[in-house]
XYZ file of C-alpha atoms in Angstrom:
294
model
C 80.147 194.735 -22.427
C 76.770 195.276 -24.282
C 75.572 198.908 -24.626
C 72.548 198.310 -22.362
C 74.729 196.792 -19.633
C 77.185 199.612 -19.963
C 74.413 202.167 -19.597
C 72.936 200.466 -16.580
C 76.333 200.225 -14.997
C 76.904 203.922 -15.530
C 73.567 204.702 -13.977
C 74.575 202.661 -10.958
C 77.836 204.571 -10.697
C 75.842 207.812 -10.668
C 74.098 206.527 -7.499
C 77.495 206.193 -5.801
C 78.467 209.699 -6.774
C 75.224 211.060 -5.480
C 75.578 209.229 -2.227
C 79.052 210.539 -1.780
C 77.675 214.099 -1.439
C 75.575 213.172 1.585
C 77.988 213.847 4.454
C 78.983 217.404 3.400
C 75.499 218.515 2.501
C 74.001 216.967 5.734
C 76.367 219.008 7.676
C 75.659 222.202 5.748
C 71.880 221.801 6.141
C 72.107 220.984 9.863
C 74.054 224.225 10.305
C 71.145 226.136 8.831
C 68.223 224.258 10.394
C 69.657 222.326 13.356
C 70.530 218.682 13.520
C 66.858 217.515 13.854
C 65.118 220.117 11.745
C 67.543 219.811 8.867
C 67.343 215.986 8.778
C 63.483 216.198 9.026
C 63.394 218.544 5.988
C 65.659 216.335 3.901
C 63.859 213.055 4.619
C 60.476 214.645 4.108
C 61.661 215.931 0.615
C 63.023 212.438 -0.192
C 59.835 210.718 0.895
C 57.624 213.050 -1.135
C 59.770 212.578 -4.223
C 59.804 208.756 -3.869
C 55.958 208.740 -3.537
C 55.647 210.889 -6.703
C 57.966 208.712 -8.730
C 57.384 205.263 -7.400
C 53.825 205.502 -6.005
C 52.555 205.042 -2.436
C 53.961 201.980 -0.563
C 51.816 198.918 0.163
C 52.895 197.572 3.578
C 50.654 194.549 3.174
C 52.721 193.300 0.269
C 55.860 193.046 2.429
C 57.005 190.136 4.651
C 56.224 190.943 8.286
C 59.824 190.481 9.575
C 61.227 192.720 6.775
C 58.501 195.321 7.373
C 58.953 195.609 11.093
C 62.498 194.755 11.849
C 63.966 196.055 8.526
C 61.890 199.155 8.801
C 63.089 199.820 12.426
C 66.757 199.343 11.343
C 66.326 201.597 8.330
C 64.725 204.386 10.355
C 67.331 203.947 13.111
C 70.181 204.147 10.625
C 69.017 207.279 8.805
C 68.326 209.145 12.063
C 71.598 208.064 13.680
C 73.623 209.170 10.741
C 71.914 212.494 10.199
C 71.921 213.406 13.917
C 75.517 212.289 14.346
C 76.775 214.597 11.549
C 74.396 217.431 12.779
C 75.646 217.123 16.336
C 79.386 217.306 15.429
C 81.269 219.967 17.265
C 82.560 221.437 13.983
C 82.910 220.559 10.319
C 86.090 218.613 10.669
C 84.508 216.355 13.248
C 81.425 215.842 10.980
C 83.854 214.487 8.295
C 85.322 212.101 10.889
C 81.830 210.890 11.843
C 80.943 210.336 8.275
C 83.942 208.094 7.774
C 83.026 206.087 10.912
C 79.758 205.379 9.150
C 81.701 203.641 6.339
C 82.510 200.741 8.596
C 79.240 199.303 7.378
C 80.602 197.428 4.356
C 82.900 195.192 6.382
C 80.425 194.827 9.150
C 77.812 193.787 6.682
C 80.089 190.911 5.647
C 81.037 189.975 9.180
C 77.404 189.890 10.220
C 76.466 187.812 7.071
C 78.486 184.879 8.604
C 75.893 184.167 11.424
C 72.869 185.703 9.543
C 73.217 184.162 6.097
C 75.913 181.393 6.560
C 78.272 183.520 4.429
C 81.490 181.533 3.652
C 84.722 183.307 4.061
C 88.518 183.020 4.091
C 90.769 183.788 6.930
C 91.905 187.150 5.621
C 88.418 188.524 6.423
C 89.698 189.346 9.945
C 92.760 191.286 8.930
C 90.467 193.317 6.552
C 88.137 194.092 9.453
C 91.115 195.014 11.654
C 92.473 197.314 8.929
C 89.137 199.139 8.672
C 89.045 199.643 12.453
C 92.611 200.912 12.406
C 91.557 203.315 9.682
C 88.916 204.770 11.935
C 91.574 205.334 14.640
C 93.800 206.989 12.003
C 90.923 209.295 10.845
C 90.328 210.411 14.383
C 94.037 210.813 14.953
C 94.245 213.802 12.707
C 97.462 215.724 12.925
C 97.946 214.713 16.615
C 100.060 211.987 18.143
C 97.294 209.442 18.053
C 97.862 208.117 21.601
C 94.895 205.941 22.708
C 94.279 208.237 25.797
C 94.089 211.308 23.492
C 91.692 209.577 21.125
C 89.465 208.527 23.928
C 89.439 212.180 25.260
C 88.351 213.334 21.782
C 85.440 210.915 21.864
C 84.414 211.934 25.443
C 84.068 215.494 24.301
C 81.202 214.565 22.055
C 80.150 211.007 23.006
C 76.608 211.165 21.632
C 77.721 212.054 18.133
C 80.409 209.367 18.115
C 78.060 206.719 19.584
C 75.525 207.549 16.876
C 78.056 207.237 14.050
C 79.148 203.759 15.301
C 75.402 202.850 15.822
C 74.686 203.941 12.266
C 77.327 201.658 10.790
C 76.203 198.646 12.839
C 72.526 199.353 12.105
C 73.014 199.538 8.320
C 74.995 196.308 8.361
C 72.084 194.616 10.212
C 69.584 196.070 7.786
C 71.473 194.738 4.790
C 71.541 191.193 6.231
C 67.854 191.333 7.365
C 66.769 192.523 3.868
C 68.844 189.831 2.149
C 67.326 187.073 4.305
C 63.679 188.205 4.769
C 62.670 190.783 2.032
C 61.965 188.209 -0.689
C 62.153 190.795 -3.420
C 60.088 193.396 -1.556
C 61.309 197.027 -1.513
C 60.098 199.194 1.473
C 62.433 202.114 0.884
C 59.593 204.521 0.124
C 57.654 203.541 3.271
C 60.876 203.546 5.417
C 61.695 207.118 4.304
C 58.099 208.187 5.275
C 58.644 206.662 8.684
C 62.037 208.341 9.100
C 60.587 211.712 8.313
C 57.708 211.240 10.749
C 60.133 210.034 13.525
C 62.317 213.125 13.047
C 59.350 215.533 13.072
C 58.158 213.883 16.295
C 61.637 214.371 17.741
C 61.578 217.960 16.571
C 58.230 218.535 18.211
C 59.484 217.345 21.542
C 62.384 219.946 21.555
C 61.424 222.458 18.843
C 63.925 225.015 17.658
C 63.085 228.019 15.355
C 63.525 227.169 11.605
C 64.887 230.135 9.721
C 64.477 229.679 5.965
C 66.960 231.089 3.402
C 67.247 230.296 -0.305
C 70.646 228.519 -0.287
C 69.877 226.050 2.512
C 66.473 225.334 0.986
C 68.222 224.506 -2.265
C 70.601 222.246 -0.459
C 67.654 220.420 1.115
C 66.027 220.034 -2.301
C 69.316 218.716 -3.815
C 69.925 216.164 -1.048
C 66.334 214.985 -1.134
C 66.356 214.756 -4.991
C 69.787 213.098 -5.219
C 68.776 210.514 -2.516
C 65.603 209.612 -4.329
C 67.533 209.397 -7.685
C 70.316 207.435 -6.152
C 68.103 204.630 -4.792
C 66.289 204.267 -8.157
C 69.598 204.457 -10.111
C 71.244 201.836 -7.808
C 68.274 199.342 -8.190
C 68.445 199.696 -11.998
C 72.274 199.339 -11.973
C 72.321 196.131 -9.828
C 69.509 194.592 -11.757
C 70.761 195.265 -15.349
C 74.409 196.397 -15.068
C 77.671 194.873 -14.228
C 77.194 193.915 -10.528
C 80.818 193.010 -9.863
C 81.960 196.463 -11.175
C 79.325 198.247 -9.109
C 80.073 196.271 -5.941
C 83.803 197.012 -6.245
C 83.149 200.748 -7.008
C 80.875 201.056 -3.894
C 83.847 200.267 -1.625
C 85.473 203.486 -2.776
C 82.591 205.582 -1.525
C 84.496 206.709 1.593
C 87.266 208.224 -0.453
C 84.866 210.070 -2.809
C 82.641 211.093 0.128
C 85.663 212.532 2.006
C 86.878 214.385 -1.106
C 83.503 215.924 -1.914
C 82.710 216.651 1.753
C 86.032 218.422 2.148
C 85.509 220.560 -0.943
C 82.002 221.517 0.000
C 82.801 222.300 3.639
C 85.995 224.119 2.763
C 88.246 221.826 4.742
C 91.820 220.617 4.233
C 92.023 217.424 6.274
C 95.553 216.332 7.340
C 97.470 213.494 5.740
C 96.508 211.100 8.547
C 92.841 211.576 7.667
C 93.399 210.473 4.070
C 95.552 207.573 5.287
C 92.648 206.404 7.515
C 90.220 206.744 4.668
C 92.427 204.576 2.483
C 92.700 202.016 5.284
C 88.888 201.811 5.629
C 88.457 201.384 1.966
C 91.192 198.774 1.583
C 89.983 196.889 4.694
C 86.461 196.758 3.154
C 87.784 195.539 -0.121
C 89.759 192.775 1.587
C 86.679 191.711 3.546
C 84.685 191.571 0.222
C 87.405 189.552 -1.520
C 87.496 187.109 1.414
C 83.940 186.241 0.818
C 83.943 185.850 -3.012
C 83.461 182.220 -4.370
C 86.719 180.468 -5.239
């Protein structure tokens, strides 16, 4: 592999590492500033940094369908994920909700069949089933895992779980809409601005006091900076690096996210949690392999 390709691939891998810190830090920030206030601070920071490094967005240069539908899906995803983790009953549940979000890789592939006429092999469906089973296993924890018990756990915090599933579906839709309608346009900077504005509007409707402290502010700055860097690094990596290696590595993000989130939040998840994470990852990989050219 040429040195320039290797360097670009390494930069792309850094993006995966940075994205894997999101779940743990989102929860930590939400504990300090509230679910809405913390998310608003994070996305405002990211939007400002993207504007400084990439310039102000030009909406007129983007295809209308990508701008409106893609923008709505992007904003919906970021809000749903941030609020789901922020509304979790405790840190353990926030880790569960973060893993539910990682259904999006296999959902992206499944939705690509009607959206983009994606060809696939029959083992796509076992891969999807394995990922869904992984979610059940993650939620099972150290309990018996009976369906009635799992359903009761979801009913204790239905809004957070619904938002997590909505986030996975919304990001899968965004990926397919972008692939079909973006025509090379990149609206990420504009979409982050809109996300920040939407969160501040929500915050204005039901304001809660924001108490600023040095450590939570540093966490906000780190998440905002890492998100801005990750998007730029990923774009560079997929354009000039080894796309196959990066695509494969991205499917291991749930494992890395669970590990880093557990370390940051001081959690020791049970064995069933890690088994579920492995199922989600393996199921996503099977879905990806089922759509590769022969």
